[in-house]
Tab-separated table of C-alpha atoms and ligand atoms in Angstrom:
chain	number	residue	atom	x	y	z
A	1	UNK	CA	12.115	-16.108	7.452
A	2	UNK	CA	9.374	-18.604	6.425
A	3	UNK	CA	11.009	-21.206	8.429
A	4	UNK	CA	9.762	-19.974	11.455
A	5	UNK	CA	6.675	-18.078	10.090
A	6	UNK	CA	4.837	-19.806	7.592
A	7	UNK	CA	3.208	-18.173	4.567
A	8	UNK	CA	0.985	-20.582	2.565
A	9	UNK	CA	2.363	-20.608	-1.131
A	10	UNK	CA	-0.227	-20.212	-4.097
A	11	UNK	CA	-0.124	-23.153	-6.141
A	12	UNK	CA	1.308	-22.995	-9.482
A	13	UNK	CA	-1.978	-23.208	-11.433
A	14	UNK	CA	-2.869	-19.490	-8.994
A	15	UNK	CA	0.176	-18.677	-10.182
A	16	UNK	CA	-0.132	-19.310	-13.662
A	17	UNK	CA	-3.394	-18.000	-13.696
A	18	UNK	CA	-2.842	-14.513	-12.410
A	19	UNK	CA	-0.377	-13.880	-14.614
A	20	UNK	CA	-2.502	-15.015	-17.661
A	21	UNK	CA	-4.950	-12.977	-16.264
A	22	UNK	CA	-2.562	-9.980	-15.746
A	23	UNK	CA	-1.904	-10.115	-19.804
A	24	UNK	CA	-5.742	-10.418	-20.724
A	25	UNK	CA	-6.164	-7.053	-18.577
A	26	UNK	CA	-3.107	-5.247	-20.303
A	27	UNK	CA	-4.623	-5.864	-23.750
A	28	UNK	CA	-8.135	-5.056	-22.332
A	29	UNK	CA	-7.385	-2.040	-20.130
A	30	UNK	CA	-3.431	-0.842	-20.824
A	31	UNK	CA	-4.321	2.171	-22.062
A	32	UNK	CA	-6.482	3.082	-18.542
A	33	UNK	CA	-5.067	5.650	-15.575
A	34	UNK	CA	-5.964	6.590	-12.310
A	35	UNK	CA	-9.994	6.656	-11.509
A	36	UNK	CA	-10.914	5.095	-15.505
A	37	UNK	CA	-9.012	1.992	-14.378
A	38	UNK	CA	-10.537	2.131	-11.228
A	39	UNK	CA	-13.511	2.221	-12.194
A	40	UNK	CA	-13.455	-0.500	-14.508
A	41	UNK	CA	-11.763	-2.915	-11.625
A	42	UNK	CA	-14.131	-2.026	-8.431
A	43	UNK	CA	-17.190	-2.304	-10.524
A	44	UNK	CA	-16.762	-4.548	-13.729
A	45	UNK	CA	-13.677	-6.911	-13.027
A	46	UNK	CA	-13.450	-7.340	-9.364
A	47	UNK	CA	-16.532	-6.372	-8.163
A	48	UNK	CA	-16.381	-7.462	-3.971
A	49	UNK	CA	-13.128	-9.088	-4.754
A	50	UNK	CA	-10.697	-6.438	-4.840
A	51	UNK	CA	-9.207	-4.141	-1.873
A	52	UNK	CA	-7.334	-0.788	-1.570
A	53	UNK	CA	-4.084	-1.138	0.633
A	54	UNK	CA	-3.558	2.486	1.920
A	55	UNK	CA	-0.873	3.556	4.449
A	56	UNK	CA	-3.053	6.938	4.853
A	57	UNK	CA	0.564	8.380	4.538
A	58	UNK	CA	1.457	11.658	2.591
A	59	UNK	CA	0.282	11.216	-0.508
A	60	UNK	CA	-2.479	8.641	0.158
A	61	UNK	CA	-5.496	11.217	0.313
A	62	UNK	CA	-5.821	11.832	-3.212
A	63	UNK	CA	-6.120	7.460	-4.206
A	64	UNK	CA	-8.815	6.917	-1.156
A	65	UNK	CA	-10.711	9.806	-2.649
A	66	UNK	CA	-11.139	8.264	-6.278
A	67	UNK	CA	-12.029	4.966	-5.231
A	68	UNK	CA	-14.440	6.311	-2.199
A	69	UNK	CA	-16.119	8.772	-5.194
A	70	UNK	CA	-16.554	4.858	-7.514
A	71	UNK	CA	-17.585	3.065	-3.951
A	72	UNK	CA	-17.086	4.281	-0.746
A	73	UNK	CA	-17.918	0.678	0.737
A	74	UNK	CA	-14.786	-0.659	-0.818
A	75	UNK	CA	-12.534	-2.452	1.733
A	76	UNK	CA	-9.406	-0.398	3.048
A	77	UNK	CA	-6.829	-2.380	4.194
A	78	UNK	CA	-4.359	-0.092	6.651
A	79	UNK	CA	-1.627	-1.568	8.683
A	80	UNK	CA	-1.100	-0.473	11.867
A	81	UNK	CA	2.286	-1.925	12.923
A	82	UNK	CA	2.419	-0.639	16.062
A	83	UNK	CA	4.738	2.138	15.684
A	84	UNK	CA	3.026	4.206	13.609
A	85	UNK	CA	2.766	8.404	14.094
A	86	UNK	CA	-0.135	8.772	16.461
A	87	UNK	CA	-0.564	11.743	13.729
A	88	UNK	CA	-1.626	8.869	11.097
A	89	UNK	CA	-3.970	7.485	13.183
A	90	UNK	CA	-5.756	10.964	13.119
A	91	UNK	CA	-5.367	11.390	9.375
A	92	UNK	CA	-7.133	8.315	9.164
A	93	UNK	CA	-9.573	8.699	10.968
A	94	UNK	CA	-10.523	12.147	9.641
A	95	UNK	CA	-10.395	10.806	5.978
A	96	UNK	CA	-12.814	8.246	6.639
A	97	UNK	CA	-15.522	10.672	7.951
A	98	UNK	CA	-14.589	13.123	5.241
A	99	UNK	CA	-14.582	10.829	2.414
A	100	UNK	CA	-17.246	8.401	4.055
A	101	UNK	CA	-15.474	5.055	3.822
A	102	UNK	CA	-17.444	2.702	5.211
A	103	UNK	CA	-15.056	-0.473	5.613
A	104	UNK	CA	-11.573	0.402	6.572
A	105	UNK	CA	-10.207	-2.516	8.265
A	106	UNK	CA	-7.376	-1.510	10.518
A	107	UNK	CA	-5.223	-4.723	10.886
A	108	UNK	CA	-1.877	-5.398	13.378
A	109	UNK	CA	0.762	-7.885	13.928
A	110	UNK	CA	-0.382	-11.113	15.213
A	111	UNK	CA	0.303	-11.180	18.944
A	112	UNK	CA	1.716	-14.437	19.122
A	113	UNK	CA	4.401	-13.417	15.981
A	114	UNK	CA	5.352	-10.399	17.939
A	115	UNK	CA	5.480	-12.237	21.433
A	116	UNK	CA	7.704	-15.189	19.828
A	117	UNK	CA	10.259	-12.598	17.659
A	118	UNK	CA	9.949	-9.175	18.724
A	119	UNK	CA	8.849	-9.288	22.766
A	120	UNK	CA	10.762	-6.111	23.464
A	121	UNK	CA	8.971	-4.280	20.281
A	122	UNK	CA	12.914	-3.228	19.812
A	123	UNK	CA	13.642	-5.810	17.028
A	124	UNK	CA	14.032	-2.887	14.115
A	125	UNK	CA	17.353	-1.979	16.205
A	126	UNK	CA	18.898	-5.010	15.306
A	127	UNK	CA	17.036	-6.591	12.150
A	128	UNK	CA	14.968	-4.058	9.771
A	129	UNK	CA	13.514	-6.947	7.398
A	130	UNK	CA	12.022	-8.919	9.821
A	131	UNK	CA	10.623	-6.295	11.526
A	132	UNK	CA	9.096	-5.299	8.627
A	133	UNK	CA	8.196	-8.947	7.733
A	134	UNK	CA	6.316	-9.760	11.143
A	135	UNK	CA	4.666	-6.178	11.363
A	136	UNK	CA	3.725	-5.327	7.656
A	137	UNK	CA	3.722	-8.830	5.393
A	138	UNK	CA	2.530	-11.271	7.458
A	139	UNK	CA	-0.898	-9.119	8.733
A	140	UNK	CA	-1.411	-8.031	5.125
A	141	UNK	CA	-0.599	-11.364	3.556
A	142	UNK	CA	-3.048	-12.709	5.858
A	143	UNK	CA	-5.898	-9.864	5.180
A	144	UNK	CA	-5.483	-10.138	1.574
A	145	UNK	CA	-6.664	-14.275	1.927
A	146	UNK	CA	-10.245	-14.409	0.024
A	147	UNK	CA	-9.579	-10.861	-2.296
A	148	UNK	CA	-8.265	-11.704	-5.660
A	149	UNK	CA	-7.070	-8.185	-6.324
A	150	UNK	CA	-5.323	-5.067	-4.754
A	151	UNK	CA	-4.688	-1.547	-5.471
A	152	UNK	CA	-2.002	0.030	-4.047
A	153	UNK	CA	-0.867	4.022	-4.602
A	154	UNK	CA	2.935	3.867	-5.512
A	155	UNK	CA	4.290	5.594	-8.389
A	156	UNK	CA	7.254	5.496	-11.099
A	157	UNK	CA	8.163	8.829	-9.455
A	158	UNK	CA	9.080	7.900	-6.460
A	159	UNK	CA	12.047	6.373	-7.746
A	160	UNK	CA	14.298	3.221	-6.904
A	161	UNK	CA	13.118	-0.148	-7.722
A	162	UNK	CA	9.392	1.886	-8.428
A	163	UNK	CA	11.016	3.236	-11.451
A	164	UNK	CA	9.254	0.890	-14.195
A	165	UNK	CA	6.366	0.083	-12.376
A	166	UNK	CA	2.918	-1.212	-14.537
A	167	UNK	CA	-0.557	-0.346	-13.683
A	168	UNK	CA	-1.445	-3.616	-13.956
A	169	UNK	CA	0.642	-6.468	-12.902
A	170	UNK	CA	0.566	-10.377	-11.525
A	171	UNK	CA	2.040	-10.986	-7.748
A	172	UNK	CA	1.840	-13.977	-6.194
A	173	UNK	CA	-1.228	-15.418	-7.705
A	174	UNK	CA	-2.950	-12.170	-7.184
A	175	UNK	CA	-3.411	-9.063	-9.852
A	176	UNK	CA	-2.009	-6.252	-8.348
A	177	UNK	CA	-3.293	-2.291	-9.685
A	178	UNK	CA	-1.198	0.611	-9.479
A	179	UNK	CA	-3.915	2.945	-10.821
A	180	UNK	CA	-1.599	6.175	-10.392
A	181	UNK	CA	1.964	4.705	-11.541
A	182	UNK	CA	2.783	7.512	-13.903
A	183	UNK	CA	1.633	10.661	-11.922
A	184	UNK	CA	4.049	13.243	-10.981
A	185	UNK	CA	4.546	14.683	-7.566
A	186	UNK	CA	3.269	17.526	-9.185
A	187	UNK	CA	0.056	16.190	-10.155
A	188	UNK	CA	-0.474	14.706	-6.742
A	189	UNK	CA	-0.281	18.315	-5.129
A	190	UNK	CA	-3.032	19.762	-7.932
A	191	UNK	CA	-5.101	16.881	-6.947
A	192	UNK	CA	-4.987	17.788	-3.389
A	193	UNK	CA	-5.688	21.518	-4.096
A	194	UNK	CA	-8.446	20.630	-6.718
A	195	UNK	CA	-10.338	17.935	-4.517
A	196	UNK	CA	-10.025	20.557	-1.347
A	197	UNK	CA	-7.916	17.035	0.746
A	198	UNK	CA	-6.378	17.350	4.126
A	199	UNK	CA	-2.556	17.154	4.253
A	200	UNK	CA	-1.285	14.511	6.322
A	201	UNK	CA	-0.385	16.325	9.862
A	202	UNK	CA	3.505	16.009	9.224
A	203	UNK	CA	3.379	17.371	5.994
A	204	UNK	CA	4.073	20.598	6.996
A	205	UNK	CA	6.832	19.066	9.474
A	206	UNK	CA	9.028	17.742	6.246
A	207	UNK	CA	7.861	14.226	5.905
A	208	UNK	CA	8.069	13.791	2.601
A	209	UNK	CA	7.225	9.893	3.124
A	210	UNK	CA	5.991	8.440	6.263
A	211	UNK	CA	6.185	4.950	7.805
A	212	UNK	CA	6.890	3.597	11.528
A	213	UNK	CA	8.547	6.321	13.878
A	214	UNK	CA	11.541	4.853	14.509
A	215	UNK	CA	11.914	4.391	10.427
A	216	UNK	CA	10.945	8.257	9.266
A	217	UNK	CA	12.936	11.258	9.643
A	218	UNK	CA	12.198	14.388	7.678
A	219	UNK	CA	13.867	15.330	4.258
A	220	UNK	CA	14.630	18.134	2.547
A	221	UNK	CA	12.840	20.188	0.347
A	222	UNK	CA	14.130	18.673	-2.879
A	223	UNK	CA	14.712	15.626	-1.680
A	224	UNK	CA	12.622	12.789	-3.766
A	225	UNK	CA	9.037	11.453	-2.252
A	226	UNK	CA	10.617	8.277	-0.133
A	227	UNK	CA	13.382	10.474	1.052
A	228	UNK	CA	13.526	9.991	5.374
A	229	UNK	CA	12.710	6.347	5.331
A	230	UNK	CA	15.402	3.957	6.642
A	231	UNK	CA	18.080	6.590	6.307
A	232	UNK	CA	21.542	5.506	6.633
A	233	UNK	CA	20.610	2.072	5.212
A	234	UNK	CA	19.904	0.506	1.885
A	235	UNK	CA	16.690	-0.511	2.823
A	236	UNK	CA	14.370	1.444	0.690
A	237	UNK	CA	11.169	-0.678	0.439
A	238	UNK	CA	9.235	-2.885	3.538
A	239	UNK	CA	8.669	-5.678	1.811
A	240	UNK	CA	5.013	-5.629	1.152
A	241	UNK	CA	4.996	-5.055	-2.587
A	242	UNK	CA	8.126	-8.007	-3.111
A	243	UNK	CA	7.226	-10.668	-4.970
A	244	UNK	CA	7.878	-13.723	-3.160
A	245	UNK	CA	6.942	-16.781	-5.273
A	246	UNK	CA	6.293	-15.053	-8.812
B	301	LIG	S1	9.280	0.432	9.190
B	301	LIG	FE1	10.709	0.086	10.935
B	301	LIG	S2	9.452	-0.117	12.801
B	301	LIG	FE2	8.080	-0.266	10.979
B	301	LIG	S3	7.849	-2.423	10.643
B	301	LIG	FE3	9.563	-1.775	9.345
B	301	LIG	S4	11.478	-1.971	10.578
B	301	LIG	FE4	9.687	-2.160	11.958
């Protein structure tokens, strides 16, 4: 795909360096969870240089609420694809006036990336990666440019290639945080009761998970947490968290 849409490639000594870096912080902070690791990152280690990638999805309520209790001026990066729920766009904008979040930067697919590969907005009919690619890694590749850190809120629990993941790792020249990687499903759903949170509007609908329209169906009641994405194919991740020169 980066033949036709270019992605500039840390150099090896970015490369290098993160994941030095990534090692100094395991030794330093391994031992860290949820908002104690937060807390250290937003206002010791990456103090104006790190940013919280939020889908404002299902579960995403309970992550914006720790860091917006640390530093509710923290950037919040949320991309809009274009074919999200009109129901997320609500959720987000009612979290942001409840939890006061003062810079949520809603970004979108360049126009010119859409007009030259998807100028029908039908391209996930035929090709599900670059979809994904042109509507979710390119705008947040591009966002991310000047932060040296992100947070993001997936967890060992929801299964699949998430199974081992580290709160703390290096990704493409960048540290990544997964402050919540070994919470439960179950400890998401106290969090929401104990913190008083808004469900996301198709919670009570079945979405267990909840992406693009055309992407999401609902699940069943047992089903695990990224159950109704992509069914029927063996996509199970977009692409944004892939490592693609570490
Ligand atoms: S989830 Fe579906 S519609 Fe959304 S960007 Fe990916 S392929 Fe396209």
């Amino acid at each position: 795909m980066n033949e036709f849409v270019e992605l500039k490639r840390p150099d090896a000594a970015q490369l290098s360096g993160a994941a030095t870096r990534a090692e100094v912080l395991h030794e330093r902070y391994g031992e860290l969870e949820d908002e104690a690791l937060l807390r250290v990152m937003l206002e010791w280690e990456y103090q104006g240089r790190i940013a919280l990638v939020s889908s404002f999805g299902a579960e995403a309520a309970v992550l914006l609420d720790m860091v917006a209790r640390i530093d509710p001026a923290t950037p919040v990066i949320f991309i809009d694809t274009g074919k999200l729920f009109h129901h997320t766009l609500t959720y987000r904008d009612i979290l942001v006036r409840r939890l006061g979040l003062t810079d949520v930067r809603s970004i979108a697919p360049a126009p010119f990336d859409l007009a030259g590969h998807d100028p029908d907005a039908a391209l996930w009919q035929n090709n599900l990666n670059l979809c994904c690619y042109l509507r979710k890694v390119l705008p947040l590749e591009r966002a991310l440019a000047g932060f040296d850190a992100w947070i993001t809120g997936r967890k060992r629990d929801h299964g699949g290639e998430r199974g081992g993941l580290q709160t703390i790792e290096a990704v493409d020249g960048r540290i990544r945080f997964n402050p919540l990687a070994h919470w439960s499903q179950g400890n998401i759903d106290d969090a929401f009761r104990e913190r008083g949170l808004p469900r996301h509007p198709l919670n009570d609908a079945g979405y267990a998970s909840i992406g693009c329209t055309p992407c999401t169906e609902p699940a069943k009641a047992d089903a695990d947490a990224r159950a109704g994405r992509w069914r029927g194919n063996a996509k199970s991740e977009c692409g944004i968290h892939h490592p693609r020169w570490s």
